[in-house]
Amino acid sequence: MKLILASASPRRRELLTGVGLTFEVIPSAVEEIRESGETVSEYVSRLSLEKAREVARRHANAWIIGADTVVHIDGVILEKPRDEAEAREMLQRISGREHTVYSGLTLYRDDPRYSQTATVQTRVRMIPLEPGQIAWYVQTGEPLDKAGAYAVQGIGGMFIETIDGNYTNVVGLPLSTLLAMMQRAGIDPLRHGLGADPAVE
């Protein structure tokens, strides 16, 4: 049996590698489109589950980790900016203010069927940014593939004033939540292997 991360995110890969897990990376092809009437929690939860299911169809016996992370402020979801102009707009919006990072996380297996999904929220406050600081940061290229247009674990970390909640959630994968999910599933991540087989749901 094997563990698969259904994401191309280098941040998620680094987090899992950093805690010593052995896994494969097989990105999901699921489109990230919010459905009408979905709350932020519902949106990230659904996407994490759909991503895990999509990869599980090709690897039925593997354990799949699906995840989706967004930034939320003023009723608006900030995902990855499409270009530098949108990155600047996102940074201007969150400058000097508090926003919430939402992650949906799913642990899934197709055969035998097992599924857990959780949502984690973390509040983050950014210091006020001058226009020149925003322009400089965007030019580094770091904001362009990050939800909310910043990387808390990178250069963007120097703009963060406070974090209320799970730090690794802001990076893109709440590790303590994943650990609890794996333990409930009978997986022993501390031994890098699988424990007792969970009951089929």
Coordinates of C-alpha atoms in Angstrom, one line a residue, residues 31-181:
E31 CA -11.0 22.1 -11.9
E32 CA -11.2 24.6 -9.0
I33 CA -14.6 26.2 -9.6
R34 CA -16.9 27.4 -6.8
E35 CA -20.5 26.2 -7.1
S36 CA -23.4 28.7 -6.6
G37 CA -24.3 29.1 -2.9
E38 CA -21.3 27.3 -1.5
T39 CA -19.7 28.6 1.7
V40 CA -15.9 28.9 1.8
S41 CA -15.7 25.8 4.0
E42 CA -18.0 23.8 1.7
Y43 CA -15.9 24.9 -1.3
V44 CA -12.5 23.8 0.0
S45 CA -13.9 20.6 1.5
R46 CA -15.6 19.6 -1.7
L47 CA -12.5 20.3 -3.8
S48 CA -10.2 18.3 -1.4
L49 CA -12.6 15.3 -1.7
E50 CA -13.0 15.6 -5.4
K51 CA -9.2 15.8 -5.9
A52 CA -8.7 12.7 -3.8
R53 CA -11.4 10.8 -5.5
E54 CA -10.1 11.6 -9.0
V55 CA -6.6 10.3 -8.2
A56 CA -8.1 7.3 -6.3
R57 CA -9.9 6.1 -9.5
R58 CA -6.5 5.4 -10.9
H59 CA -5.0 4.1 -7.7
A60 CA -7.8 2.3 -5.9
N61 CA -5.7 0.6 -3.2
A62 CA -3.6 3.7 -2.2
W63 CA -4.3 6.2 0.5
I64 CA -4.9 9.6 -1.1
I65 CA -4.4 13.0 0.5
G66 CA -6.5 15.7 -1.2
A67 CA -6.2 19.4 -0.2
D68 CA -7.4 22.8 -1.2
T69 CA -6.4 26.2 0.3
V70 CA -7.9 29.7 -0.2
V71 CA -7.7 33.1 1.5
H72 CA -11.0 34.8 2.4
I73 CA -11.6 38.5 3.1
D74 CA -14.6 40.8 2.7
G75 CA -16.7 37.9 1.4
V76 CA -14.2 37.4 -1.4
I77 CA -12.2 34.2 -2.0
L78 CA -8.6 34.8 -3.1
E79 CA -7.0 31.9 -4.9
K80 CA -3.8 32.0 -7.0
P81 CA -3.5 35.3 -8.9
R82 CA -3.7 35.0 -12.6
D83 CA -1.0 37.6 -13.2
E84 CA 1.0 40.3 -11.6
A85 CA -1.8 42.9 -11.7
E86 CA -4.1 40.5 -9.8
A87 CA -1.4 39.7 -7.3
R88 CA -1.0 43.5 -6.6
E89 CA -4.8 43.8 -6.1
M90 CA -4.8 40.9 -3.6
L91 CA -1.9 42.3 -1.6
Q92 CA -3.5 45.7 -1.5
R93 CA -6.8 44.2 -0.2
I94 CA -5.1 42.2 2.6
S95 CA -2.5 44.9 3.5
G96 CA -2.8 46.0 7.1
R97 CA -5.8 43.8 7.7
E98 CA -6.9 40.3 9.0
H99 CA -7.9 37.6 6.6
T100 CA -8.8 33.9 7.1
V101 CA -7.0 31.0 5.4
Y102 CA -9.3 28.0 4.8
S103 CA -8.0 24.5 3.9
G104 CA -10.1 21.5 3.0
L105 CA -8.3 18.2 3.7
T106 CA -9.3 14.7 2.7
L107 CA -7.8 11.3 3.4
Y108 CA -9.4 8.8 1.0
R109 CA -9.1 5.3 -0.3
D110 CA -11.2 3.6 -2.9
D111 CA -10.8 -0.1 -2.2
P112 CA -11.9 -0.7 0.5
R113 CA -13.8 2.6 0.6
Y114 CA -12.7 5.0 3.3
S115 CA -13.1 8.8 3.5
Q116 CA -12.4 11.6 6.0
T117 CA -12.7 15.3 5.2
A118 CA -12.0 18.2 7.5
T119 CA -11.8 22.0 7.2
V120 CA -9.3 24.1 9.1
Q121 CA -9.3 27.9 9.5
T122 CA -6.4 30.2 10.5
R123 CA -6.6 34.0 11.0
V124 CA -3.7 36.0 9.7
R125 CA -3.0 39.7 10.0
M126 CA -0.6 41.4 7.6
I127 CA 1.3 44.6 8.3
P128 CA 0.4 47.7 6.2
L129 CA 2.3 47.6 2.9
E130 CA 3.5 50.5 0.9
P131 CA 2.8 50.5 -2.8
G132 CA 6.6 50.1 -3.4
Q133 CA 6.8 47.1 -1.2
I134 CA 3.9 45.4 -3.0
A135 CA 5.5 46.1 -6.4
W136 CA 8.8 44.8 -5.2
Y137 CA 7.3 41.7 -3.7
V138 CA 5.3 40.9 -6.9
Q139 CA 8.5 41.3 -8.9
T140 CA 10.1 38.5 -6.9
G141 CA 7.6 36.1 -8.5
E142 CA 6.8 34.5 -5.2
P143 CA 3.1 35.6 -5.0
L144 CA 2.2 34.3 -8.5
D145 CA 1.4 30.7 -7.5
K146 CA 0.1 31.3 -3.9
A147 CA -3.4 31.6 -2.7
G148 CA -3.8 35.2 -1.5
A149 CA -0.6 36.2 -3.3
Y150 CA 1.9 35.6 -0.5
A151 CA 4.0 32.8 1.0
V152 CA 4.1 32.8 4.8
Q153 CA 7.1 30.4 4.7
G154 CA 9.0 32.6 2.2
I155 CA 9.7 36.2 1.6
G156 CA 6.1 37.0 2.5
G157 CA 6.7 35.9 6.0
M158 CA 8.3 39.3 6.9
F159 CA 4.9 41.0 6.1
I160 CA 2.9 38.8 8.6
E161 CA 2.1 40.5 11.9
T162 CA 0.1 37.7 13.7
I163 CA -1.2 34.2 13.1
D164 CA -4.1 32.9 15.1
G165 CA -4.3 29.1 14.5
N166 CA -2.5 26.4 12.6
Y167 CA 0.7 27.7 10.9
T168 CA 1.1 24.8 8.5
N169 CA -2.5 25.4 7.4
V170 CA -1.4 28.8 6.1
V171 CA 1.4 27.1 4.2
G172 CA -1.2 24.8 2.6
L173 CA -1.5 21.6 4.6
P174 CA -2.6 21.4 8.3
L175 CA -0.2 18.7 9.5
S176 CA -1.7 18.2 12.9
T177 CA -5.1 17.6 11.3
L178 CA -3.6 15.2 8.8
L179 CA -1.9 13.3 11.7
A180 CA -5.2 12.9 13.5
M181 CA -6.9 11.7 10.3

